[in-house]
Coordinates of C-alpha atoms and ligand atoms in Angstrom, one line a residue:
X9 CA -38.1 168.7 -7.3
X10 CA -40.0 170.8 -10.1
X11 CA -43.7 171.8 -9.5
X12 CA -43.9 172.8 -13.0
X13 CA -45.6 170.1 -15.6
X14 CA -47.6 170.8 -19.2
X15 CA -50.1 168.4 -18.0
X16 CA -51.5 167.7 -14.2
X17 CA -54.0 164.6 -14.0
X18 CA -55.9 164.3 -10.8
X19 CA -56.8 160.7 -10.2
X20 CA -54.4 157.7 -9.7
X21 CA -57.1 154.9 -11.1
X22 CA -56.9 153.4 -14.5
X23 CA -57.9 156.2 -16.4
X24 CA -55.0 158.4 -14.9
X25 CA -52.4 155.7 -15.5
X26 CA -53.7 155.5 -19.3
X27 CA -54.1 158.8 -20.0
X28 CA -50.3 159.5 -17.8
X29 CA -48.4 156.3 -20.4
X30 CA -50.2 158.2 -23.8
X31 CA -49.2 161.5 -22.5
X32 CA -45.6 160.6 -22.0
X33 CA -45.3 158.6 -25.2
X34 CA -46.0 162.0 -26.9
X35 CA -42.9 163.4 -24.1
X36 CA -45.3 166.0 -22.5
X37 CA -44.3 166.4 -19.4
X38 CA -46.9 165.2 -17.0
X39 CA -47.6 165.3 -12.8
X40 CA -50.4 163.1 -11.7
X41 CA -51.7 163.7 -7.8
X42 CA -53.3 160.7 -6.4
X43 CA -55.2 161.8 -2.8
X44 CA -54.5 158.1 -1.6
X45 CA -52.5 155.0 -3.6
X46 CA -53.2 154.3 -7.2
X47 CA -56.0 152.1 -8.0
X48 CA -57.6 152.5 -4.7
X49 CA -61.2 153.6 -6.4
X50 CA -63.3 152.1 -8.2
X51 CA -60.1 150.8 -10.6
X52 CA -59.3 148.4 -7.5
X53 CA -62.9 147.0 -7.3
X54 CA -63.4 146.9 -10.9
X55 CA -64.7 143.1 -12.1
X56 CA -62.6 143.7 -14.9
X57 CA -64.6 142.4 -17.8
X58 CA -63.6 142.7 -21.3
X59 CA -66.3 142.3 -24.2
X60 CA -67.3 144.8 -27.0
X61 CA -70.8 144.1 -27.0
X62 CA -72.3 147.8 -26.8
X63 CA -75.4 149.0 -27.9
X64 CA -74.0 152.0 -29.0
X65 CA -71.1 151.9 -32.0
X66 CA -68.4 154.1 -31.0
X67 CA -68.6 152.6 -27.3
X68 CA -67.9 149.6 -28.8
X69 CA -65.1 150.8 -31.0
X70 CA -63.6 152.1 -28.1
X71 CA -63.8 148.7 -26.4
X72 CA -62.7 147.3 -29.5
X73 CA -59.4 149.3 -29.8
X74 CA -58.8 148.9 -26.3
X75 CA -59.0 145.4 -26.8
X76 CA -55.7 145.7 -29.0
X77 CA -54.2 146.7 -26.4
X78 CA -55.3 144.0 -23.4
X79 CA -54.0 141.2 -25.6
X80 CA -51.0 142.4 -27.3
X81 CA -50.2 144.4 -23.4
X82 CA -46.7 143.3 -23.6
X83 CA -45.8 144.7 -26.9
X84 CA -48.2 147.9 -26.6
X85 CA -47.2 148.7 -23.3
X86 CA -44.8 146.6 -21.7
X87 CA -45.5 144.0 -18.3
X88 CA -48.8 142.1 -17.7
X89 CA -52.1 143.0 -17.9
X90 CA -53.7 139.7 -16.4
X91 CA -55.6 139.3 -19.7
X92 CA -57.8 135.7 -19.7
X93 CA -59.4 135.0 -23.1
X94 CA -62.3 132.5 -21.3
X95 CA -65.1 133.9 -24.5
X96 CA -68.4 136.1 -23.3
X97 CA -72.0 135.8 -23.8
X98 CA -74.4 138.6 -24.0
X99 CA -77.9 137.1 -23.5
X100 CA -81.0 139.5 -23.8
X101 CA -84.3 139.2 -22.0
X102 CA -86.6 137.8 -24.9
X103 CA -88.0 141.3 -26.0
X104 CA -85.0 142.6 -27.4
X105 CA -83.6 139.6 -29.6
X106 CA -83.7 142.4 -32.4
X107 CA -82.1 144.4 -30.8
X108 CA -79.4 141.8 -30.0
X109 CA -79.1 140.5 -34.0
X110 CA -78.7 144.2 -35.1
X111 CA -76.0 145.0 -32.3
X112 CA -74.3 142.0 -33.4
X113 CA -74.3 142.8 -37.2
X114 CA -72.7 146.2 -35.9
X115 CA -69.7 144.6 -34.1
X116 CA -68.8 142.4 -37.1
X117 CA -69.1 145.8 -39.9
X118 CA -66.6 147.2 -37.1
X119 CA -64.3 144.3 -37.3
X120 CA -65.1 142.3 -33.9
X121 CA -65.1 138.5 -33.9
X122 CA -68.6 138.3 -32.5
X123 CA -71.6 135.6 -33.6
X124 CA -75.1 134.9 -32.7
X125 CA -75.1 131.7 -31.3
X126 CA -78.0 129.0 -30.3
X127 CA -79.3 127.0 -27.3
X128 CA -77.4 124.2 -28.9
X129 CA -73.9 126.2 -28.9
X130 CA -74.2 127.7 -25.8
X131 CA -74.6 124.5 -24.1
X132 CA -71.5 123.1 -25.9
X133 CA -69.4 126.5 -25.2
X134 CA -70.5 126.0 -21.9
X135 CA -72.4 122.6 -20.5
X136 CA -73.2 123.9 -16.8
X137 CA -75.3 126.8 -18.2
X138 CA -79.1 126.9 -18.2
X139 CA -80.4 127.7 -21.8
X140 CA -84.2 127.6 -20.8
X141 CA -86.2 129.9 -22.6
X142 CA -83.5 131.4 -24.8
X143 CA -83.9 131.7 -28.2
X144 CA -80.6 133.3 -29.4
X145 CA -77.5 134.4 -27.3
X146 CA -74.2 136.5 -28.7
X147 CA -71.3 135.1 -28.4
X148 CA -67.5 137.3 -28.6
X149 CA -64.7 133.9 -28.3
X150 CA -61.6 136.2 -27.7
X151 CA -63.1 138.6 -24.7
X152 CA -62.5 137.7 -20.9
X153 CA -61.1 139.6 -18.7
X154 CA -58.1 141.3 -17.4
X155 CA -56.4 142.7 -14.0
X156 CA -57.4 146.7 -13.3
X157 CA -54.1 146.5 -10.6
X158 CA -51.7 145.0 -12.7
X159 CA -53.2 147.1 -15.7
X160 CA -52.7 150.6 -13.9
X161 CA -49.6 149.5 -12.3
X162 CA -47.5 148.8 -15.8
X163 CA -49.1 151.9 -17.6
X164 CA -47.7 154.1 -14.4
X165 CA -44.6 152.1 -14.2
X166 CA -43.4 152.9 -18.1
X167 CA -45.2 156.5 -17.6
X168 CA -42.6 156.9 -14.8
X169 CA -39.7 155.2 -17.5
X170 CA -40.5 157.9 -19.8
X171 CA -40.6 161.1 -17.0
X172 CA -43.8 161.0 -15.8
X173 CA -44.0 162.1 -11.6
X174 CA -47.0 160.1 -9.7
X175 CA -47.4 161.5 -6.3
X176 CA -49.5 159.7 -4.1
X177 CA -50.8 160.5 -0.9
X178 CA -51.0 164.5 -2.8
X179 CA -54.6 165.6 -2.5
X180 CA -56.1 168.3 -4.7
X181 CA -57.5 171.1 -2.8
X182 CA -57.6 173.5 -5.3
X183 CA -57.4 174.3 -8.8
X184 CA -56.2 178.1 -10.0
X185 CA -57.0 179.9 -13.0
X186 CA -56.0 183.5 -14.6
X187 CA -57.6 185.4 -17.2
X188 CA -60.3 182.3 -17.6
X189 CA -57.1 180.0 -18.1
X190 CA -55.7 177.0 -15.8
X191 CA -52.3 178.1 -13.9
X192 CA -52.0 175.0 -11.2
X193 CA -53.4 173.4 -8.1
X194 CA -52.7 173.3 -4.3
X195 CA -51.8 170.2 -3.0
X196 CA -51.9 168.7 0.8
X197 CA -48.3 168.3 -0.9
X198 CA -47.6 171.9 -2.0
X199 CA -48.4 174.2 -5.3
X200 CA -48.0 172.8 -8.6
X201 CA -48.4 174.7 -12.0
X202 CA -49.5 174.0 -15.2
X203 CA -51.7 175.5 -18.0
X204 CA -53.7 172.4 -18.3
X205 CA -55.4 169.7 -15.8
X206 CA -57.5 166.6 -16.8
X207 CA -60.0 165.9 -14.3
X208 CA -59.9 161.7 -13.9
X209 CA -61.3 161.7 -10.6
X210 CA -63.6 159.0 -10.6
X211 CA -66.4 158.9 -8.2
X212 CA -64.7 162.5 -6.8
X213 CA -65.0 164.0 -10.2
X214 CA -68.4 166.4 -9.3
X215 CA -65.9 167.5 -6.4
X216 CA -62.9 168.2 -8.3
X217 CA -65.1 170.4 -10.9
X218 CA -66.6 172.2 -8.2
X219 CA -63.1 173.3 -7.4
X220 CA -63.4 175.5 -10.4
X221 CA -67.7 176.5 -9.2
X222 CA -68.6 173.6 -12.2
X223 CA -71.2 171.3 -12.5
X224 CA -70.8 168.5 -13.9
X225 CA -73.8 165.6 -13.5
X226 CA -71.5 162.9 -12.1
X227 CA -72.6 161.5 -9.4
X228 CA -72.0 158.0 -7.4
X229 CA -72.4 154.2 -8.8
X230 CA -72.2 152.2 -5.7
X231 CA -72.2 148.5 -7.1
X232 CA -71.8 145.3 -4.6
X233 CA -69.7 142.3 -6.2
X234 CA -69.7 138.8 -4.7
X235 CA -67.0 135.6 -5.0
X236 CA -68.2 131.8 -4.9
X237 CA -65.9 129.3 -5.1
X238 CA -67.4 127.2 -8.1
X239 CA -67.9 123.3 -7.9
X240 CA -64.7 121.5 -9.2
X241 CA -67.3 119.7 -11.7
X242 CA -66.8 123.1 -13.8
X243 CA -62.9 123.1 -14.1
X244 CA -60.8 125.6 -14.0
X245 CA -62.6 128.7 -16.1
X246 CA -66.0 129.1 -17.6
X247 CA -67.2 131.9 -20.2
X248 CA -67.8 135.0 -19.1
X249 CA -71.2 136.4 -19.5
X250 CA -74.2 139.5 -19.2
X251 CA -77.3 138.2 -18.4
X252 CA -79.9 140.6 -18.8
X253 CA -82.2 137.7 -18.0
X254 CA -81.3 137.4 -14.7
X255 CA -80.1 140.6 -14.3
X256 CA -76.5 139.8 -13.6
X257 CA -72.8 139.4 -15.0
X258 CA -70.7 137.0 -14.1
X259 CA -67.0 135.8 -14.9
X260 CA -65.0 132.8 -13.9
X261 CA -61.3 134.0 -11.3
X262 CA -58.5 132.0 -10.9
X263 CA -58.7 129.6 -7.5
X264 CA -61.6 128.3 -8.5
X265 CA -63.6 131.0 -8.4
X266 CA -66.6 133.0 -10.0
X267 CA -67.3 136.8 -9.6
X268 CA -71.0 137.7 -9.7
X269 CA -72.5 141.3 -10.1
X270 CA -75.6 142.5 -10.1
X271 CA -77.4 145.1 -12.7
X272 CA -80.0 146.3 -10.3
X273 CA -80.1 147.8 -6.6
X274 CA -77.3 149.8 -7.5
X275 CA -76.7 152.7 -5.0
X276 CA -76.7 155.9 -6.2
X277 CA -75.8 158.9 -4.9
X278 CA -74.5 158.1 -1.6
X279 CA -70.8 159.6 -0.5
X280 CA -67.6 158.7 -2.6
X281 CA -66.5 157.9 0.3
X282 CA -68.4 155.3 2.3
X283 CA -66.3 152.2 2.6
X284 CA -66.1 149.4 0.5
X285 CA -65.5 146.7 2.8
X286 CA -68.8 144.7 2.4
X287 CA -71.9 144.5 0.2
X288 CA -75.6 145.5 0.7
X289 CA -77.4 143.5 3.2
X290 CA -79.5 140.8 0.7
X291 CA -77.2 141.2 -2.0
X292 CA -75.5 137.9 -1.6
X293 CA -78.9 136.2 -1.0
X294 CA -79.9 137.4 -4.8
X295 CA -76.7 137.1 -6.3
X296 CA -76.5 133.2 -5.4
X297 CA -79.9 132.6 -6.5
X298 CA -79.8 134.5 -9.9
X299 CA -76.3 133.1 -10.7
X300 CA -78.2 129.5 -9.4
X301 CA -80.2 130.1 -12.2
X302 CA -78.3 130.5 -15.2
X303 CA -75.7 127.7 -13.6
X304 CA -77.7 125.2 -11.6
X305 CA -74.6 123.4 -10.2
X306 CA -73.5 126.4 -8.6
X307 CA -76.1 125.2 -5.6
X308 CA -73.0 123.3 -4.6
X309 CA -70.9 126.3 -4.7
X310 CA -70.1 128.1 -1.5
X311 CA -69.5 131.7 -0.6
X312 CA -66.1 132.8 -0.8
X313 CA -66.4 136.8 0.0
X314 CA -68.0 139.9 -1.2
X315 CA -67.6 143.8 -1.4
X316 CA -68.5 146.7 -3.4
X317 CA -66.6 149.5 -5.0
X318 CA -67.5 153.1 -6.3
X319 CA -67.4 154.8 -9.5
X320 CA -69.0 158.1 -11.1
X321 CA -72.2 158.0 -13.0
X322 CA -73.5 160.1 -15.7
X323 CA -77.7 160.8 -16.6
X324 CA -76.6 158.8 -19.7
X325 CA -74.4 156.2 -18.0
X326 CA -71.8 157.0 -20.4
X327 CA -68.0 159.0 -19.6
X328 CA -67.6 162.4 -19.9
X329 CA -64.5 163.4 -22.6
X330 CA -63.3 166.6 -23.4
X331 CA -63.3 170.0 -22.6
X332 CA -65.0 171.4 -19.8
X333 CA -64.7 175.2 -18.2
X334 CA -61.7 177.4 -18.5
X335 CA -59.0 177.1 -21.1
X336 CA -56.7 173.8 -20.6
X337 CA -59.5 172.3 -18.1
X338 CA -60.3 168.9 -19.4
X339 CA -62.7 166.1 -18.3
X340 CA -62.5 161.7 -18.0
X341 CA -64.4 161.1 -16.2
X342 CA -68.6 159.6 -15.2
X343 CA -67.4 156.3 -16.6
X344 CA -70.7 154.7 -15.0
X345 CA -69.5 151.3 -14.3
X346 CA -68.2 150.1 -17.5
X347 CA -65.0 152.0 -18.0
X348 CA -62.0 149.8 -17.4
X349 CA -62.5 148.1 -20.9
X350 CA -62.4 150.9 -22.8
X351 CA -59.3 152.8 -20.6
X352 CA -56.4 152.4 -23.3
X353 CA -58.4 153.9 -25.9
X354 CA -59.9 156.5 -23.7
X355 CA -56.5 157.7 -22.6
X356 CA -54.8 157.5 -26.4
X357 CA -58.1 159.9 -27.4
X358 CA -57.1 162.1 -24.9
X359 CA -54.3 162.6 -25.5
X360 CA -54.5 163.1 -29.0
X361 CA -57.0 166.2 -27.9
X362 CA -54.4 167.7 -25.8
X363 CA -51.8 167.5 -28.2
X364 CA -53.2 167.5 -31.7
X365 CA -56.5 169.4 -30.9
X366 CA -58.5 166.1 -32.4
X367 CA -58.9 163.2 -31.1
X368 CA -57.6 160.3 -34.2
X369 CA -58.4 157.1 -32.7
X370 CA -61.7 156.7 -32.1
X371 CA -63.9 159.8 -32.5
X372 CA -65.4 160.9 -29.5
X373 CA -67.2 164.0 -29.6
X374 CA -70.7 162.0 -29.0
X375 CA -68.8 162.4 -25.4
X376 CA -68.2 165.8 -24.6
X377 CA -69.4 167.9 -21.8
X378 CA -71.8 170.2 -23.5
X379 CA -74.0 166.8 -24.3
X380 CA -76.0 167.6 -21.3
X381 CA -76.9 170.9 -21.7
X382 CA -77.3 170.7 -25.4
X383 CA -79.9 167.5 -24.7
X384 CA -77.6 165.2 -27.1
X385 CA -77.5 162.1 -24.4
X386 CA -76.0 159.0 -26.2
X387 CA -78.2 156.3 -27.3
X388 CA -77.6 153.2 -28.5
X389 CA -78.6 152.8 -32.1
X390 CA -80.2 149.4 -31.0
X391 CA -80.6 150.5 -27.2
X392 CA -80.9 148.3 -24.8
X393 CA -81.7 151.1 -22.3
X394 CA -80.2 151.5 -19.3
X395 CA -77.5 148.7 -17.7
X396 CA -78.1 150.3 -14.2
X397 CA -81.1 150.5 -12.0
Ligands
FAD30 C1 -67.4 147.1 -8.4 C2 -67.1 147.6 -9.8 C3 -67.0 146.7 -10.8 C4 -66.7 147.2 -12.1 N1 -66.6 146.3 -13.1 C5 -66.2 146.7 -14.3 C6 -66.0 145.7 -15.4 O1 -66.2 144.5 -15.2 N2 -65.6 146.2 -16.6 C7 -65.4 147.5 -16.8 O2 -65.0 147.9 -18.0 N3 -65.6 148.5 -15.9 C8 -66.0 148.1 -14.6 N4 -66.2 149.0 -13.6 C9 -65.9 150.4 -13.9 C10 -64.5 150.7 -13.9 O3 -63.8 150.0 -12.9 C11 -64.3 152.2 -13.7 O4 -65.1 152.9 -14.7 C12 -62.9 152.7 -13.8 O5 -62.0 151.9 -13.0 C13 -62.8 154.1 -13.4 O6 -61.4 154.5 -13.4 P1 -61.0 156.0 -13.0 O7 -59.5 156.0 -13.2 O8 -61.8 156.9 -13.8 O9 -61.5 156.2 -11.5 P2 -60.9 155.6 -10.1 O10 -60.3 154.3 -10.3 O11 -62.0 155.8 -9.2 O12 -59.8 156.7 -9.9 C14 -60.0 158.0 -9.4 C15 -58.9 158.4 -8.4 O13 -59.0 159.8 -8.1 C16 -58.5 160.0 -6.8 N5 -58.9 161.3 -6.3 C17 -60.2 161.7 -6.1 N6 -60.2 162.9 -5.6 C18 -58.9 163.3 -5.6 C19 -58.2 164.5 -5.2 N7 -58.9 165.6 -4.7 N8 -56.9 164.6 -5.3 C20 -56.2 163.6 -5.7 N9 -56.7 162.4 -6.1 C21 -58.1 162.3 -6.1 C22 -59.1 158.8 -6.1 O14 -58.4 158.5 -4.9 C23 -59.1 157.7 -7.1 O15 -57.9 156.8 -6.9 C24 -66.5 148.6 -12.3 C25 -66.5 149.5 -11.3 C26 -66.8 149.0 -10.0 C27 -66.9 150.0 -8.9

């Protein structure tokens, strides 16, 4: 088989398999290594939410154009992507209403069906929620949620219709360059050569760039994630929501279930890979009283399971796109937590850089590498500050 490809991705999670289908529309010829099986980062563990409610306008149009995708999959793609329209709230602790009112106005110039919604609504949208205290919640009717397996798994599979070669099990041990240009990588499954490779490494990106003696400030999101099955009382789906509140986000499952994160006592910093296999001790304790809370019936609910999952975080907690180092070296990566939503877009940008030169889509040069250096971290224009602490 040919070791020769115009484009090598390292990274077999979401943002591989979007960048690998946008690629291979464009018939660039394109290898992607995956060190283990695809979706087995943070893409597997992801909670899969969908909203567009940023704080920041081109994240949101990302999400937004991404969104195109998610619920037209079929015709955009081809499969399933899981996608459940169950409608989101974004509820803000009462000391940033303003900032809330302004994102809002922002989503609906950009086109998203998004409203500010009251007490009163809220309880109708959703009758099992607590509305103490609030004064004014945002509400997005067509978001939800979608599958991060099934949504890598039919990008890769029409990739691979249209030429694309996954190799999984193929780690990346190094990464070549000539005259300050990219030539290849080794392999634990040989050489491969090409004058360009996208870093989508996830968690493992800081690694992958130090391949090349580059550093890049992505380091580790560890973020714990717990499943109750809900009381039958609530029926088979509820809204989706972010509570900054409580602190929490929260979406309904199929089986009767509802997924519950947490915004704070995220880990940072610790190894890509530690396992995944359970949460922080005294995470589920918080989790069921926060999400107890905003849902008093959920006192009836019981625990069903919980884990965490990893991803790659940025100073800004926002991706890294574009260029980086040596000629044909390119970076998606340091997606912080929030970067399944806005894959489809990411990986059409992308690929519009590598081919075209310019990204079309969405502009995203608020995004690029030099950011850091140049003191240009992205700020919301109505911030909420930080999801993550
Ligand atoms: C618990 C959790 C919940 C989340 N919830 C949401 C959510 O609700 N909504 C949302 O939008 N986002 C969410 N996210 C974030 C989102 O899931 C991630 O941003 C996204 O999945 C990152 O995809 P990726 O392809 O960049 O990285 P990954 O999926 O981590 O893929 C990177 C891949 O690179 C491979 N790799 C690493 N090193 C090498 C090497 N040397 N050689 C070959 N391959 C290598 C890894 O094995 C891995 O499969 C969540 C993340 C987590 C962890």
């Amino acid at each position: 088989m040919q070791n020769t490809a115009d484009v090598i991705i390292i990274g077999g999670g979401v943002h591989g398999a979007s960048l690998a289908f946008h690629l291979s529309q464009r018939d660039v010829k394109v290898i992607v290594m995956e060190k283990n099986f695809i979706a087995s980062g943070a893409t597997g563990r992801s909670s899969g939410l969908l909203r567009m409610h940023y704080d920041f306008e081109l994240e949101s149009k990302l999400a937004w154009e991404s969104f195109q995708y998610f619920r037209n999959w079929a015709e955009i793609v081809g499969g399933d992507c899981g996608f459940m329209r169950t409608g989101f709230f974004q509820f803000a602790k009462p000391e940033t209403t303003q900032q809330l009112r302004a994102n809002v106005a922002m989503h609906q110039s950009i086109g998203i069906p998004s409203e500010l919604v009251t007490p009163e609504d809220v309880t109708r949208l959703a009758p099992h929620f607590n509305v103490e205290g609030m004064e004014i919640a945002a509400y997005e009717p067509e978001s939800g949620h979608a599958d991060p397996n099934a949504t890598t798994a039919s990008f890769f599979e029409i990739a691979r219709q249209k030429g694309t070669r996954l190799i999984q099990d193929c780690h990346v041990t190094a990464i070549h360059t000539q005259g300050g240009k990219i030539t290849g990588v080794d392999t634990s499954q040989g050489k491969f050569t090409a004058p360009i490779v996208v870093n989508v490494a996830g968690a493992w990106a800081a690694e992958i760039a130090q391949l090349l003696g580059l550093e890049i400030p992505v380091d580790t999101w560890q973020h714990d994630v717990m499943f109750v099955n809900r009381p039958a009382e609530m029926g088979d789906s509820h809204p989706a929501a972010i509570d900054f509140q409580n602190s929490m986000y929260f979406r309904s499952e199929t089986g009767g279930l509802t997924l519950v994160g947490l915004d704070d006592d995220s880990m940072m910093g610790g190894s890509p890979d530690n396992p995944t296999d359970h949460a922080q001790k005294g995470f589920v304790e918080k989790a069921i009283e926060r999400i107890c809370s905003r849902i008093p019936i959920m006192e009836k609910a019981s625990l069903h399971s919980a884990y965490c999952g990893i991803d790659g975080i940025t100073p800004d907690q926002r991706g890294i796109i574009g260029k980086a180092g040596p000629d044909g070296f390119y970076l998606q990566c340091g997606f912080s937590g929030t970067g399944f939503k806005i894959s489809p877009a990411v990986g059409a940008c992308m690929s519009e850089l590598i081919v075209d030169g310019q990204a079309q889509l969405v502009d995203i040069t608020p995004f690029r590498f030099e950011r850091f250096a140049e003191d240009e971290l992205i700020s919301g224009e109505h911030s909420y500050g930080n999801i993550w602490h």
